[in-house]
């Protein structure tokens, strides 16, 4: 298999823009065909890699017979390891599992990475992760990595053959290529964009190879972000992440949950739309125009957040690639 950094380098050398996308594991109780049904229509666009998200635990409270509430831990979307292995086996395309700080100890993380290494999966996306739904603020695991930079450092330790058990003899080195997240409109918890870029640089200096951005709907936000990153001394590739708007509810949900602005022109088109189907088409057309402008600017990869559905991503890819 190939490192994502090498896929990016090949695209830059060929002066082309590659297509990639991110999928969600199916909800517990569904099978792998749910994934294949959404990947199959996108394979004609020859993605060099596919990201697979990882989901931390959630807490639910069930009432017991005595009337008291019992806290239960659930994982609603398990299966990242198996899905990545299945993707590489079925499609001969590199899978990029997400690795999180939140909800995992360093031991959990090391075991997860060992499994990836055994399966020949050589690319990972290192993320801090979000707060659980029952908490207002993110809380790191007591025995886990606090920030994505710490997670990158742990992965690099494994690449150097350094495991948590210092007594291991002749330990094998892994060879992971690491991606990290960037935020053109800053992370919602960051005090400023400049401070956010400062910490992005730290992640890259720790050993990460490339950046994939949070979604944005105004390309100028991306261009400005890249310019500021370059001015700060960041030289590694910054891949734009795109998501087509699909419902009117997202006009409020996306700014609230992700701290991402929606341009007035897009808002007004959605507000005037007669139904959800019309809104979905508006989102597709807006994303096509974004994609074509970014492609013309020479980005090596366009990365799409599919959210488990491929029909709108396929329409966009068919118009762009």
Short mmCIF file of C-alpha atoms in Angstrom, two decimals:
data_model
loop_
_atom_site.label_atom_id
_atom_site.label_comp_id
_atom_site.label_asym_id
_atom_site.label_seq_id
_atom_site.Cartn_x
_atom_site.Cartn_y
_atom_site.Cartn_z
CA UNK A 1 0.00 0.00 0.00
CA UNK A 2 1.03 3.66 -0.35
CA UNK A 3 1.44 6.50 2.10
CA UNK A 4 -1.00 9.41 1.75
CA UNK A 5 1.97 11.79 1.61
CA UNK A 6 3.15 9.90 -1.50
CA UNK A 7 -0.30 10.04 -3.11
CA UNK A 8 -0.26 13.81 -2.56
CA UNK A 9 3.26 14.13 -3.96
CA UNK A 10 2.27 12.20 -7.10
CA UNK A 11 -0.75 14.45 -7.64
CA UNK A 12 1.40 17.56 -7.25
CA UNK A 13 4.01 16.19 -9.68
CA UNK A 14 1.30 15.36 -12.23
CA UNK A 15 -0.42 18.74 -11.69
CA UNK A 16 -3.74 17.03 -11.08
CA UNK A 17 -6.37 17.02 -8.33
CA UNK A 18 -7.29 13.65 -6.81
CA UNK A 19 -10.63 12.72 -5.24
CA UNK A 20 -10.93 11.30 -1.73
CA UNK A 21 -13.69 10.98 0.84
CA UNK A 22 -14.53 10.07 4.41
CA UNK A 23 -17.09 7.51 5.57
CA UNK A 24 -18.78 6.71 8.87
CA UNK A 25 -18.92 3.15 10.22
CA UNK A 26 -22.53 1.90 10.12
CA UNK A 27 -24.60 2.02 13.27
CA UNK A 28 -24.34 -1.04 15.47
CA UNK A 29 -26.63 -3.74 14.11
CA UNK A 30 -25.96 -2.93 10.44
CA UNK A 31 -23.48 -4.86 8.33
CA UNK A 32 -20.55 -4.06 6.05
CA UNK A 33 -22.76 -4.00 2.95
CA UNK A 34 -24.05 -0.62 4.15
CA UNK A 35 -20.51 0.66 3.63
CA UNK A 36 -19.92 -1.09 0.31
CA UNK A 37 -23.22 0.23 -1.09
CA UNK A 38 -22.01 3.78 -0.49
CA UNK A 39 -18.41 3.26 -1.62
CA UNK A 40 -19.14 1.34 -4.83
CA UNK A 41 -20.68 4.33 -6.72
CA UNK A 42 -17.61 6.47 -5.93
CA UNK A 43 -14.89 4.08 -7.09
CA UNK A 44 -15.11 5.19 -10.72
CA UNK A 45 -13.41 8.44 -9.61
CA UNK A 46 -10.36 6.46 -8.46
CA UNK A 47 -9.85 7.70 -4.89
CA UNK A 48 -6.27 6.96 -3.76
CA UNK A 49 -7.41 6.77 -0.13
CA UNK A 50 -10.59 6.63 1.94
CA UNK A 51 -10.88 7.91 5.52
CA UNK A 52 -12.86 5.92 8.10
CA UNK A 53 -14.00 7.76 11.22
CA UNK A 54 -13.65 6.38 14.74
CA UNK A 55 -16.23 7.11 17.42
CA UNK A 56 -15.69 7.39 21.12
CA UNK A 57 -18.11 6.10 23.73
CA UNK A 58 -21.40 7.77 24.56
CA UNK A 59 -23.24 7.69 27.85
CA UNK A 60 -26.89 6.76 28.21
CA UNK A 61 -28.94 6.56 31.38
CA UNK A 62 -31.47 3.74 31.88
CA UNK A 63 -33.99 3.62 34.68
CA UNK A 64 -33.63 0.60 36.95
CA UNK A 65 -36.48 -1.23 38.67
CA UNK A 66 -35.78 0.71 41.87
CA UNK A 67 -36.27 4.00 40.02
CA UNK A 68 -32.62 5.01 40.05
CA UNK A 69 -30.77 5.82 36.84
CA UNK A 70 -27.95 3.57 35.71
CA UNK A 71 -25.18 5.00 33.54
CA UNK A 72 -24.24 2.80 30.58
CA UNK A 73 -21.39 3.22 28.14
CA UNK A 74 -22.18 2.46 24.49
CA UNK A 75 -20.33 2.68 21.18
CA UNK A 76 -22.88 3.36 18.47
CA UNK A 77 -20.51 3.02 15.50
CA UNK A 78 -17.96 0.28 16.13
CA UNK A 79 -16.02 -1.45 13.39
CA UNK A 80 -13.34 0.98 12.17
CA UNK A 81 -10.59 -1.68 12.23
CA UNK A 82 -12.62 -4.23 10.26
CA UNK A 83 -13.89 -1.65 7.78
CA UNK A 84 -10.37 -0.43 7.01
CA UNK A 85 -9.18 -3.98 6.42
CA UNK A 86 -12.22 -4.71 4.22
CA UNK A 87 -11.68 -1.55 2.13
CA UNK A 88 -8.04 -2.38 1.44
CA UNK A 89 -8.90 -5.98 0.60
CA UNK A 90 -11.94 -5.27 -1.60
CA UNK A 91 -10.85 -2.11 -3.42
CA UNK A 92 -7.04 -2.15 -3.18
CA UNK A 93 -7.27 1.44 -1.95
CA UNK A 94 -5.54 2.82 1.13
CA UNK A 95 -7.77 3.15 4.18
CA UNK A 96 -7.06 5.92 6.69
CA UNK A 97 -8.54 5.17 10.13
CA UNK A 98 -9.12 8.05 12.51
CA UNK A 99 -7.37 7.72 15.88
CA UNK A 100 -8.72 9.73 18.83
CA UNK A 101 -7.40 11.00 22.13
CA UNK A 102 -10.80 11.34 23.79
CA UNK A 103 -12.17 8.17 25.36
CA UNK A 104 -9.01 6.11 24.97
CA UNK A 105 -6.03 5.39 27.18
CA UNK A 106 -2.53 5.37 25.74
CA UNK A 107 -2.63 1.57 26.07
CA UNK A 108 -5.87 1.45 24.04
CA UNK A 109 -4.26 3.63 21.41
CA UNK A 110 -1.13 1.51 21.20
CA UNK A 111 -3.17 -1.69 20.82
CA UNK A 112 -5.31 -0.05 18.11
CA UNK A 113 -2.19 1.00 16.21
CA UNK A 114 -0.65 -2.46 16.57
CA UNK A 115 -3.80 -3.95 15.02
CA UNK A 116 -3.57 -1.45 12.15
CA UNK A 117 0.09 -2.34 11.62
CA UNK A 118 -0.68 -6.08 11.59
CA UNK A 119 -3.32 -5.48 8.90
CA UNK A 120 -0.95 -3.52 6.67
CA UNK A 121 -2.72 -0.22 7.24
CA UNK A 122 0.01 2.43 7.10
CA UNK A 123 -1.95 5.69 7.25
CA UNK A 124 -3.78 7.24 10.20
CA UNK A 125 -5.53 10.53 10.97
CA UNK A 126 -4.65 11.75 14.48
CA UNK A 127 -7.43 13.76 16.16
CA UNK A 128 -8.14 14.99 19.65
CA UNK A 129 -11.84 14.21 19.30
CA UNK A 130 -14.91 15.97 20.64
CA UNK A 131 -16.65 16.07 23.98
CA UNK A 132 -19.23 13.35 24.60
CA UNK A 133 -22.80 14.55 24.07
CA UNK A 134 -23.53 14.59 27.80
CA UNK A 135 -20.62 16.97 28.51
CA UNK A 136 -20.27 20.65 27.61
CA UNK A 137 -16.49 20.58 27.39
CA UNK A 138 -13.98 18.01 26.20
CA UNK A 139 -12.39 15.98 28.97
CA UNK A 140 -9.35 13.83 28.17
CA UNK A 141 -9.06 10.28 29.41
CA UNK A 142 -7.07 10.22 32.65
CA UNK A 143 -4.59 7.75 31.15
CA UNK A 144 -4.80 8.98 27.58
CA UNK A 145 -3.32 11.62 25.32
CA UNK A 146 -4.60 15.12 26.03
CA UNK A 147 -4.04 16.79 22.67
CA UNK A 148 -3.59 15.64 19.07
CA UNK A 149 0.07 16.66 19.30
CA UNK A 150 0.52 14.11 22.12
CA UNK A 151 -1.14 11.47 19.96
CA UNK A 152 1.14 12.27 17.02
CA UNK A 153 4.13 11.91 19.35
CA UNK A 154 2.92 8.48 20.53
CA UNK A 155 2.53 7.30 16.92
CA UNK A 156 6.01 8.59 16.06
CA UNK A 157 7.37 6.70 19.10
CA UNK A 158 5.95 3.49 17.63
CA UNK A 159 7.50 4.38 14.27
CA UNK A 160 10.79 4.53 16.15
CA UNK A 161 10.14 1.19 17.86
CA UNK A 162 9.38 2.72 21.26
CA UNK A 163 6.40 1.08 23.00
CA UNK A 164 4.78 1.85 26.34
CA UNK A 165 6.43 -1.25 27.83
CA UNK A 166 10.03 -0.08 28.08
CA UNK A 167 11.24 -3.63 28.77
CA UNK A 168 10.40 -4.89 25.28
CA UNK A 169 13.44 -6.16 23.44
CA UNK A 170 13.99 -5.83 19.67
CA UNK A 171 10.60 -4.21 19.24
CA UNK A 172 9.44 -3.75 15.65
CA UNK A 173 9.08 -0.28 14.20
CA UNK A 174 5.78 0.74 12.64
CA UNK A 175 5.68 3.01 9.60
CA UNK A 176 2.58 5.20 9.87
CA UNK A 177 1.96 8.27 7.75
CA UNK A 178 0.03 10.71 9.94
CA UNK A 179 -2.58 13.27 8.95
CA UNK A 180 -3.99 15.97 11.25
CA UNK A 181 -6.90 18.40 11.15
CA UNK A 182 -6.78 22.11 10.36
CA UNK A 183 -9.49 24.73 10.82
CA UNK A 184 -9.73 27.58 8.27
CA UNK A 185 -12.16 29.41 10.58
CA UNK A 186 -10.34 28.21 13.74
CA UNK A 187 -11.32 25.39 16.08
CA UNK A 188 -14.39 26.34 18.09
CA UNK A 189 -12.38 26.17 21.35
CA UNK A 190 -9.37 28.15 20.06
CA UNK A 191 -9.06 31.75 21.31
CA UNK A 192 -7.84 32.97 17.89
CA UNK A 193 -6.95 31.69 14.43
CA UNK A 194 -3.31 32.60 15.02
CA UNK A 195 -3.11 30.46 18.15
CA UNK A 196 -4.83 27.63 16.31
CA UNK A 197 -2.24 27.79 13.52
CA UNK A 198 0.52 27.85 16.16
CA UNK A 199 -0.68 24.51 17.54
CA UNK A 200 -1.25 23.08 14.06
CA UNK A 201 2.41 23.78 13.38
CA UNK A 202 3.32 21.91 16.59
CA UNK A 203 1.44 18.83 15.36
CA UNK A 204 3.32 18.91 12.08
CA UNK A 205 6.66 19.46 13.78
CA UNK A 206 5.90 16.44 15.98
CA UNK A 207 5.78 14.27 12.85
CA UNK A 208 2.47 14.67 11.02
CA UNK A 209 2.77 14.63 7.21
CA UNK A 210 -0.26 16.54 5.95
CA UNK A 211 -3.38 18.49 6.97
CA UNK A 212 -7.03 17.98 6.05
CA UNK A 213 -9.25 20.95 6.82
CA UNK A 214 -12.61 21.21 8.50
CA UNK A 215 -15.46 21.92 6.07
CA UNK A 216 -15.91 25.46 4.78
CA UNK A 217 -18.37 27.03 2.36
CA UNK A 218 -16.35 30.09 1.33
CA UNK A 219 -13.16 29.21 -0.56
CA UNK A 220 -11.57 32.51 0.42
CA UNK A 221 -11.49 31.20 4.01
CA UNK A 222 -9.35 28.30 2.80
CA UNK A 223 -7.05 30.44 0.66
CA UNK A 224 -6.51 32.88 3.53
CA UNK A 225 -5.86 30.02 5.94
CA UNK A 226 -3.24 28.46 3.67
CA UNK A 227 -1.55 31.84 3.24
CA UNK A 228 -1.39 32.35 7.02
CA UNK A 229 -0.08 28.82 7.53
CA UNK A 230 2.69 29.38 4.98
CA UNK A 231 3.58 32.69 6.62
CA UNK A 232 3.84 30.83 9.94
CA UNK A 233 6.35 28.40 8.42
CA UNK A 234 4.01 25.48 7.68
CA UNK A 235 5.14 23.87 4.42
CA UNK A 236 3.29 20.53 4.39
CA UNK A 237 0.21 19.93 2.18
CA UNK A 238 -3.11 21.38 3.33
CA UNK A 239 -6.00 19.43 1.78
CA UNK A 240 -9.41 21.14 1.63
CA UNK A 241 -12.30 19.25 3.21
CA UNK A 242 -15.74 19.84 1.68
CA UNK A 243 -19.28 18.91 2.64
CA UNK A 244 -22.36 19.71 0.57
CA UNK A 245 -25.20 21.31 2.49
CA UNK A 246 -28.24 19.00 2.48
CA UNK A 247 -30.98 20.35 4.78
CA UNK A 248 -32.30 23.70 6.01
CA UNK A 249 -31.57 22.61 9.59
CA UNK A 250 -27.85 22.61 8.79
CA UNK A 251 -27.92 26.40 8.36
CA UNK A 252 -28.10 26.62 12.14
CA UNK A 253 -26.52 23.31 13.10
CA UNK A 254 -23.20 23.69 11.25
CA UNK A 255 -22.30 27.15 12.62
CA UNK A 256 -23.29 26.07 16.13
CA UNK A 257 -21.55 22.68 16.17
CA UNK A 258 -18.49 23.41 14.02
CA UNK A 259 -18.05 27.20 14.26
CA UNK A 260 -18.24 27.45 10.47
CA UNK A 261 -19.87 30.39 8.66
CA UNK A 262 -22.37 29.83 5.86
CA UNK A 263 -22.19 32.58 3.20
CA UNK A 264 -25.23 34.84 2.84
CA UNK A 265 -25.68 33.89 -0.81
CA UNK A 266 -25.97 30.21 0.10
CA UNK A 267 -28.27 30.96 3.04
CA UNK A 268 -30.66 32.96 0.86
CA UNK A 269 -30.81 30.24 -1.79
CA UNK A 270 -31.65 27.64 0.84
CA UNK A 271 -34.26 29.84 2.52
CA UNK A 272 -36.03 30.35 -0.82
CA UNK A 273 -35.98 26.64 -1.72
CA UNK A 274 -39.38 24.95 -1.88
CA UNK A 275 -38.40 21.60 -0.33
CA UNK A 276 -35.56 19.41 0.94
CA UNK A 277 -34.84 18.01 -2.52
CA UNK A 278 -34.31 21.55 -3.83
CA UNK A 279 -32.04 22.36 -0.88
CA UNK A 280 -30.01 19.24 -1.51
CA UNK A 281 -29.50 20.25 -5.15
CA UNK A 282 -28.46 23.75 -4.09
CA UNK A 283 -25.87 22.17 -1.79
CA UNK A 284 -24.56 19.98 -4.61
CA UNK A 285 -24.25 22.87 -7.06
CA UNK A 286 -22.54 25.10 -4.48
CA UNK A 287 -20.04 22.35 -3.69
CA UNK A 288 -19.37 21.78 -7.41
CA UNK A 289 -18.46 25.44 -7.83
CA UNK A 290 -16.26 25.32 -4.73
CA UNK A 291 -14.55 22.20 -6.06
CA UNK A 292 -13.90 23.65 -9.52
CA UNK A 293 -12.38 26.81 -8.07
CA UNK A 294 -10.12 24.84 -5.73
CA UNK A 295 -9.17 22.50 -8.57
CA UNK A 296 -8.25 25.49 -10.74
CA UNK A 297 -6.10 26.78 -7.88
CA UNK A 298 -4.09 23.55 -8.03
CA UNK A 299 -4.96 21.73 -4.83
CA UNK A 300 -3.63 18.15 -5.05
CA UNK A 301 -6.65 16.48 -3.39
CA UNK A 302 -10.28 17.39 -2.73
CA UNK A 303 -11.56 15.53 0.32
CA UNK A 304 -15.33 15.10 0.81
CA UNK A 305 -17.24 14.39 4.01
CA UNK A 306 -19.87 11.91 2.87
CA UNK A 307 -21.57 11.32 6.26
CA UNK A 308 -22.40 7.79 5.11
CA UNK A 309 -24.29 8.85 1.96
CA UNK A 310 -22.74 8.83 -1.49
CA UNK A 311 -25.43 10.04 -3.90
CA UNK A 312 -24.70 13.77 -3.58
CA UNK A 313 -20.91 13.20 -3.47
CA UNK A 314 -21.20 11.17 -6.66
CA UNK A 315 -23.01 14.00 -8.45
CA UNK A 316 -20.30 16.43 -7.37
CA UNK A 317 -17.47 14.11 -8.40
CA UNK A 318 -19.07 13.44 -11.79
CA UNK A 319 -19.10 17.19 -12.48
CA UNK A 320 -15.54 17.82 -11.28
CA UNK A 321 -13.32 14.79 -11.95
#
